[in-house]
Short mmCIF file of C-alpha atoms and ligand atoms in Angstrom, two decimals:
data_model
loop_
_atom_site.label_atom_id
_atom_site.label_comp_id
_atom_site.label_asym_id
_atom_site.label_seq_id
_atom_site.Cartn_x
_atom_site.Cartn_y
_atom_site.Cartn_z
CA UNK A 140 97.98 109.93 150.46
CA UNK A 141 94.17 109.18 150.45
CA UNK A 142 90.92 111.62 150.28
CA UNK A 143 88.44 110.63 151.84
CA UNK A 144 84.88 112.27 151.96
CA UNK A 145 81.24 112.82 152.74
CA UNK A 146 79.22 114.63 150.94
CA UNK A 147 75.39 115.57 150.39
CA UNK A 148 75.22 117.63 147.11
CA UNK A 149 78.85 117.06 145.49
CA UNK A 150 80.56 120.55 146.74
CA UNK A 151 82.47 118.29 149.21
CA UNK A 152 83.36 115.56 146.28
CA UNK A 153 84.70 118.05 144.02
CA UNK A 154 86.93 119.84 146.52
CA UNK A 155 88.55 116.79 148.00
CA UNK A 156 88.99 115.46 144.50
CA UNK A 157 90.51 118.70 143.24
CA UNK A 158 92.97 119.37 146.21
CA UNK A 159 94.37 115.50 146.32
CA UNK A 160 94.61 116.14 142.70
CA UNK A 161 96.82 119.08 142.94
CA UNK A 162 98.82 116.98 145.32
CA UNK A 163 99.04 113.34 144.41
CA UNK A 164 97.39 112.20 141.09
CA UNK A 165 98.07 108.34 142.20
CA UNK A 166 96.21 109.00 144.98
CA UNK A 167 92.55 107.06 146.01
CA UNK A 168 89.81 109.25 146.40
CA UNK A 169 86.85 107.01 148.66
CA UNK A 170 83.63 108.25 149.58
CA UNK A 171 83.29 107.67 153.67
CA UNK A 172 80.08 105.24 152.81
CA UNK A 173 82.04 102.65 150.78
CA UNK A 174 83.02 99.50 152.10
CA UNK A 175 87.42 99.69 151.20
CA UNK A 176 87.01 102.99 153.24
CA UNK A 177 88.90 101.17 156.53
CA UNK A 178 91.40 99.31 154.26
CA UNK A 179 92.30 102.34 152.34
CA UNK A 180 92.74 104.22 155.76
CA UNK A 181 94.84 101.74 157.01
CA UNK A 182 97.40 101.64 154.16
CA UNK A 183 97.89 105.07 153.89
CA UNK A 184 99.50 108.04 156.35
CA UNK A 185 98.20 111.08 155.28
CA UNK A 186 94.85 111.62 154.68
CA UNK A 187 92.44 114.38 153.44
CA UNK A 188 89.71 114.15 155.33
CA UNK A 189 86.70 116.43 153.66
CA UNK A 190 83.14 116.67 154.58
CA UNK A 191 80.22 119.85 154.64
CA UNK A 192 80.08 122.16 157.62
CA UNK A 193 76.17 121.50 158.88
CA UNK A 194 75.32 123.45 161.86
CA UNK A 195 78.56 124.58 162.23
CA UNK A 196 79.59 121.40 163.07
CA UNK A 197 80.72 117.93 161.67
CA UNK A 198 77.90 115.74 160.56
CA UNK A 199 77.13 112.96 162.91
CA UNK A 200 78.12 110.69 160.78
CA UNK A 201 81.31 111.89 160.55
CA UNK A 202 81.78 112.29 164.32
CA UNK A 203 80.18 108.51 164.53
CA UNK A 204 82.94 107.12 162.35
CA UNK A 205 85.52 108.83 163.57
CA UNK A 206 84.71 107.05 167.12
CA UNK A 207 83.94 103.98 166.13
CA UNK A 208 87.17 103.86 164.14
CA UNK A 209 89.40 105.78 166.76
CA UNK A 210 91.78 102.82 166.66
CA UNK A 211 92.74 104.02 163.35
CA UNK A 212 93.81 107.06 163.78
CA UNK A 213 97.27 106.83 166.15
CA UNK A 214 99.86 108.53 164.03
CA UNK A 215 98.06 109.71 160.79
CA UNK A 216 98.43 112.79 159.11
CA UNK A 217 95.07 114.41 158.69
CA UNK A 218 94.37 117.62 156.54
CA UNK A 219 90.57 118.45 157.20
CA UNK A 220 88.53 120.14 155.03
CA UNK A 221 85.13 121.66 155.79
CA UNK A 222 82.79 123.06 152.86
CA UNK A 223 80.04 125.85 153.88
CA UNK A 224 77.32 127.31 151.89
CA UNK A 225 77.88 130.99 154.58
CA UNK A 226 80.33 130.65 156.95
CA UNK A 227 81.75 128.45 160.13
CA UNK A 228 84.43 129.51 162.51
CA UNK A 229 86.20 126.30 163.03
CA UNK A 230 84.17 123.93 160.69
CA UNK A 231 87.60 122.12 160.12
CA UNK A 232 88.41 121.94 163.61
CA UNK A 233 85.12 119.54 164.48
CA UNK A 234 86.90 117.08 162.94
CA UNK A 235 90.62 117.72 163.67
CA UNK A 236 89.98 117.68 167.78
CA UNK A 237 88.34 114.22 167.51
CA UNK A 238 91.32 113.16 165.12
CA UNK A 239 93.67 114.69 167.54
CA UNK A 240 92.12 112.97 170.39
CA UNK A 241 92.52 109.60 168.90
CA UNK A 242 96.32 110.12 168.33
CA UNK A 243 96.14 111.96 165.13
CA UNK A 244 98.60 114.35 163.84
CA UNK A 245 96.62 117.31 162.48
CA UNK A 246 97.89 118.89 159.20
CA UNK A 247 95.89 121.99 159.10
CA UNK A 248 92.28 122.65 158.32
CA UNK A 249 90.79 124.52 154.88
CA UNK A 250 87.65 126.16 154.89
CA UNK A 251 85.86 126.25 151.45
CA UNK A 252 83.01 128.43 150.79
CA UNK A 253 80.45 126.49 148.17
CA UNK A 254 76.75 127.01 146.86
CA UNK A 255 74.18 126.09 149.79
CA UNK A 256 72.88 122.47 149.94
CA UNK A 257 69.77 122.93 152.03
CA UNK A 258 67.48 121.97 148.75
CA UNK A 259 64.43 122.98 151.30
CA UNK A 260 65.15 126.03 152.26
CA UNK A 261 65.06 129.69 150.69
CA UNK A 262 67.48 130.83 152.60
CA UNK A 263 71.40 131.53 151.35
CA UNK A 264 69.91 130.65 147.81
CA UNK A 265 72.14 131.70 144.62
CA UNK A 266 71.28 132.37 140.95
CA UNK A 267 73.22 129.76 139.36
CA UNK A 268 75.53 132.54 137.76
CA UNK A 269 76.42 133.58 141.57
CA UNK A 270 76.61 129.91 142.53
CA UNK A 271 79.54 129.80 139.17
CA UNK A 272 81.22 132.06 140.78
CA UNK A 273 81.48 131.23 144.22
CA UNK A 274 83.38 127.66 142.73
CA UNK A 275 85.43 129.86 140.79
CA UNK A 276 86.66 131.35 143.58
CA UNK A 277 86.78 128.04 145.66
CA UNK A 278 88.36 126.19 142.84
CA UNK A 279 90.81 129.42 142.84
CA UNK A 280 91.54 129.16 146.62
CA UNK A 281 92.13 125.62 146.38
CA UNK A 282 94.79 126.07 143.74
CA UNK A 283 96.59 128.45 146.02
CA UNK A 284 96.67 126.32 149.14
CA UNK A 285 97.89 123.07 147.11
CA UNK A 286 100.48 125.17 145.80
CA UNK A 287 101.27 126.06 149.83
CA UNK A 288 101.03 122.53 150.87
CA UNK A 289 103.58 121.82 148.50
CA UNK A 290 105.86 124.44 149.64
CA UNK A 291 105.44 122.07 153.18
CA UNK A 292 103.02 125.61 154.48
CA UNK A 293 99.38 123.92 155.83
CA UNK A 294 96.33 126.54 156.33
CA UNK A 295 95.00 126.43 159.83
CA UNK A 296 91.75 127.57 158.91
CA UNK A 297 89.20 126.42 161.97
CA UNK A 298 91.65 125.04 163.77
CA UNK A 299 93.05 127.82 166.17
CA UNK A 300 91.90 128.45 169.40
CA UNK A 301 90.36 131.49 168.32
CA UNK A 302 88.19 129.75 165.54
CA UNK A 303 86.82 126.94 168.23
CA UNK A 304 85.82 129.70 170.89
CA UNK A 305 84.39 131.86 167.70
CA UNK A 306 82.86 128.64 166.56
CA UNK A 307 81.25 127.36 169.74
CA UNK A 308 80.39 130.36 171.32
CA UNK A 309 78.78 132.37 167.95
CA UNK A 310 77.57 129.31 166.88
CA UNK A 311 77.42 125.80 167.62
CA UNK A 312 75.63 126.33 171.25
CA UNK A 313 73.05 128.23 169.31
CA UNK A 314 72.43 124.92 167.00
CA UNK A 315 73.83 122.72 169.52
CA UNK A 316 70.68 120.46 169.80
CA UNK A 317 70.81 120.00 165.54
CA UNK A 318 73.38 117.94 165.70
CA UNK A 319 73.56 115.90 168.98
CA UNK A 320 72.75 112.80 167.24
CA UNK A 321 70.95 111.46 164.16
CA UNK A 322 67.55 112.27 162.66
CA UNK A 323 64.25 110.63 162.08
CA UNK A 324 62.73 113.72 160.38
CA UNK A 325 63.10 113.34 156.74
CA UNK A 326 59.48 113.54 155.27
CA UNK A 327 58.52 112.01 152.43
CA UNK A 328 55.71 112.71 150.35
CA UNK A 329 52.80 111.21 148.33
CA UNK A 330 54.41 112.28 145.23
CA UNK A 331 56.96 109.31 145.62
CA UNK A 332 56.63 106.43 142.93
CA UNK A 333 59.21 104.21 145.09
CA UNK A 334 61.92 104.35 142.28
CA UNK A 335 64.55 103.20 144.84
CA UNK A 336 66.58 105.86 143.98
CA UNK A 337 66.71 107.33 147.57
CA UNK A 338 67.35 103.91 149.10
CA UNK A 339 70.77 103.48 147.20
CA UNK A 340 72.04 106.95 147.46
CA UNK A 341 71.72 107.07 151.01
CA UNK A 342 75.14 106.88 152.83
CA UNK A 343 73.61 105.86 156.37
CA UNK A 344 71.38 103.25 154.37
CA UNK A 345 68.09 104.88 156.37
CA UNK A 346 65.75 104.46 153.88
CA UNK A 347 64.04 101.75 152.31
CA UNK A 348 61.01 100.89 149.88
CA UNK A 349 57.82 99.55 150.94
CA UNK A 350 54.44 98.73 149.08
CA UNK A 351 56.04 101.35 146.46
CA UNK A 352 56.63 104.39 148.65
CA UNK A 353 60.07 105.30 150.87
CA UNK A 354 59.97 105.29 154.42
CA UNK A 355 62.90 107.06 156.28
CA UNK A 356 64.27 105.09 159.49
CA UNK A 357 66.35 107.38 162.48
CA UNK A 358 69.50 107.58 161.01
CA UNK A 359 69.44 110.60 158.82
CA UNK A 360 72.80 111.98 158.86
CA UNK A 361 70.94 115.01 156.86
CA UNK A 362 73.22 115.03 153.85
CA UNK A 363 70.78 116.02 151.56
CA UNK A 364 71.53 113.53 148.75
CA UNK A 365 68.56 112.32 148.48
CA UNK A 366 66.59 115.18 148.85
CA UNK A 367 69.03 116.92 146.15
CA UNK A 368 68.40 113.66 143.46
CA UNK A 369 64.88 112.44 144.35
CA UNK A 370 63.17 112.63 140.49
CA UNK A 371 59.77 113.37 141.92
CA UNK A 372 60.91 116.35 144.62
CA UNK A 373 59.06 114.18 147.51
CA UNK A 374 61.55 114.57 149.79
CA UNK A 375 62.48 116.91 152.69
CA UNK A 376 63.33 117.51 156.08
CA UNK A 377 64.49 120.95 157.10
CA UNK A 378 61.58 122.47 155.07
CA UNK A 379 58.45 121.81 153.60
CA UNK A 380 59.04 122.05 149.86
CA UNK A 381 62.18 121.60 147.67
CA UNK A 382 62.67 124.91 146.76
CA UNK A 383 65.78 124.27 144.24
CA UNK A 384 67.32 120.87 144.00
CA UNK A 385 71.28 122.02 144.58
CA UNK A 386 74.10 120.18 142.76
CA UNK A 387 77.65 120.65 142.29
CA UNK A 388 77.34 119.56 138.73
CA UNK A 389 74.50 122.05 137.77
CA UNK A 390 76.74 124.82 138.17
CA UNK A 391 80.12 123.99 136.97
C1 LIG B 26 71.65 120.37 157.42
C2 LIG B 26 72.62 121.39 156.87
C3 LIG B 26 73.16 122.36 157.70
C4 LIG B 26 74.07 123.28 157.18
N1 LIG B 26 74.62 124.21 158.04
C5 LIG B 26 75.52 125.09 157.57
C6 LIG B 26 76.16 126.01 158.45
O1 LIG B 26 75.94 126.01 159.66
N2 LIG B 26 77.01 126.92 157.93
C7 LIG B 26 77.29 126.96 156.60
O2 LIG B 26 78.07 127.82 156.18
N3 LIG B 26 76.73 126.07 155.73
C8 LIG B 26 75.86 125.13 156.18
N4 LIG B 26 75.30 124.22 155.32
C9 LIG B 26 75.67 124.26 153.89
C10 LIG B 26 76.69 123.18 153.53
O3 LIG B 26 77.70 123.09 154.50
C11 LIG B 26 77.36 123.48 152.18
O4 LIG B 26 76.45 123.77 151.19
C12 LIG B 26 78.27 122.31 151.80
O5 LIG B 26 79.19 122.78 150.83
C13 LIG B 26 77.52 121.13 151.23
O6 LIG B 26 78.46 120.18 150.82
P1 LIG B 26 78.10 118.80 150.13
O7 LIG B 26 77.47 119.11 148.80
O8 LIG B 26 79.38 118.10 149.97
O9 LIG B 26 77.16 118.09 151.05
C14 LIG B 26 74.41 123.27 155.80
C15 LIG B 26 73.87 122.27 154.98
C16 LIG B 26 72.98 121.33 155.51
C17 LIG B 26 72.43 120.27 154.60
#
């Protein structure tokens, strides 16, 4: 068993690591952006495959590297995992059809309900004592389901029929156009002192540094990391100001 994951603010992170935990302590845990990611795939059958719900849909990047990589996926066991600051019908399911289209043998899908990520945004925003709570109860839900998993029971959570007609039809055509591709809207702001911070956290490696300020390139897979972890607050790109700077780690 591997986990493998993306994720923006750590909500993804933690819930992969805590369910392959619960399952198989030997177990590698590799974030989708590092470079063993294809070796690690190929050496091991089942995988648990994790990554935020944004749009109610799979980030590109996700969908990108599933395609590029379809080769990989003939005969695999994949348990997806989709994280969501509200809701998503079949969040899991994104992933799982691609998977299944490339040969993959789906698992089941888990739908975990975490604080919000969009930094720049007021929207969906917690006190940190709600935002506690809400990974209680993930953390709680997750226990349960490992303990089903091991009794050979998988949760089908966004995977149905049902969940892709509620998920396309009450949502994803709505947002459709959010996610067709990758984005070249991240703003960044004079308050950036070009620490390089952003240009190493960023999974799609969009950013770089010149003449001592960050300039953001098309690729934005809109993970929020950097937004979440930029020292200075310079950056956004749904909104206008970073209204909290969301982290899994500032709540647990
Ligand atoms: C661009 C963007 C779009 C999002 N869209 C949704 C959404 O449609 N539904 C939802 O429930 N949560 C949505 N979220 C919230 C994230 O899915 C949620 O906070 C997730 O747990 C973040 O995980 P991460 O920290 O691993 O990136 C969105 C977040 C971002 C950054």
């Amino acid at each position: 068993m591997i986990g493998i994951y993306l994720s923006g603010t750590g909500n993804t992170k933690h819930c992969v690591e805590k369910i392959v935990g619960l399952l198989d302590k030997t177990a590698a845990i590799v974030p989708l952006e590092s470079a063993d990611v294809i070796e690690q795939i190929k050496n091991n059958d089942t995988i648990i495959f994790g990554y935020p719900t944004q749009f109610s849909n799979a980030p590109y990047m996700v969908r990108d590297f599933i395609r590029e990589n379809c080769s990989l996926w003939k005969n695999k066991k994949i348990l997806c995992v989709a994280t969501m600051g509200a809701f998503s019908g079949d969040g899991a399911g994104c992933a799982a059809r691609l998977f299944k289209k490339y040969g993959a043998k789906i698992l089941g899908g888990v739908h975990i309900k975490m604080p919000d990520s969009v930094c720049d945004s007021k929207l969906l925003k917690k006190s940190s004592e709600q935002n506690r709570e809400i990974i209680r109860q993930a953390d709680k839900k997750i226990e349960c389901i490992a303990e089903q998993i091991k009794r050979g029971k998988y949760p089908k959570e966004g995977i149905t029929q049902i969940a892709h007609m509620a998920g396309l039809f009450g949502q994803r055509l709505w947002f459709y156009k959010k996610t067709a591709g990758y984005t070249d809207k991240l703003k960044i702001s004079d308050g950036c002192t070009g620490c390089e911070l952003c240009v190493s956290l960023c999974p799609m490696k969009n950013i770089s540094v010149k003449n001592n300020r960050a300039a953001a390139g098309g690729r934005c897979t809109m993970c929020y990391r950097c937004i979440s972890l930029c020292p200075q607050k310079a950056i956004t790109l749904l909104g206008d100001e970073v209204v909290e700077q969301c982290r899994y780690e500032k709540y647990c």
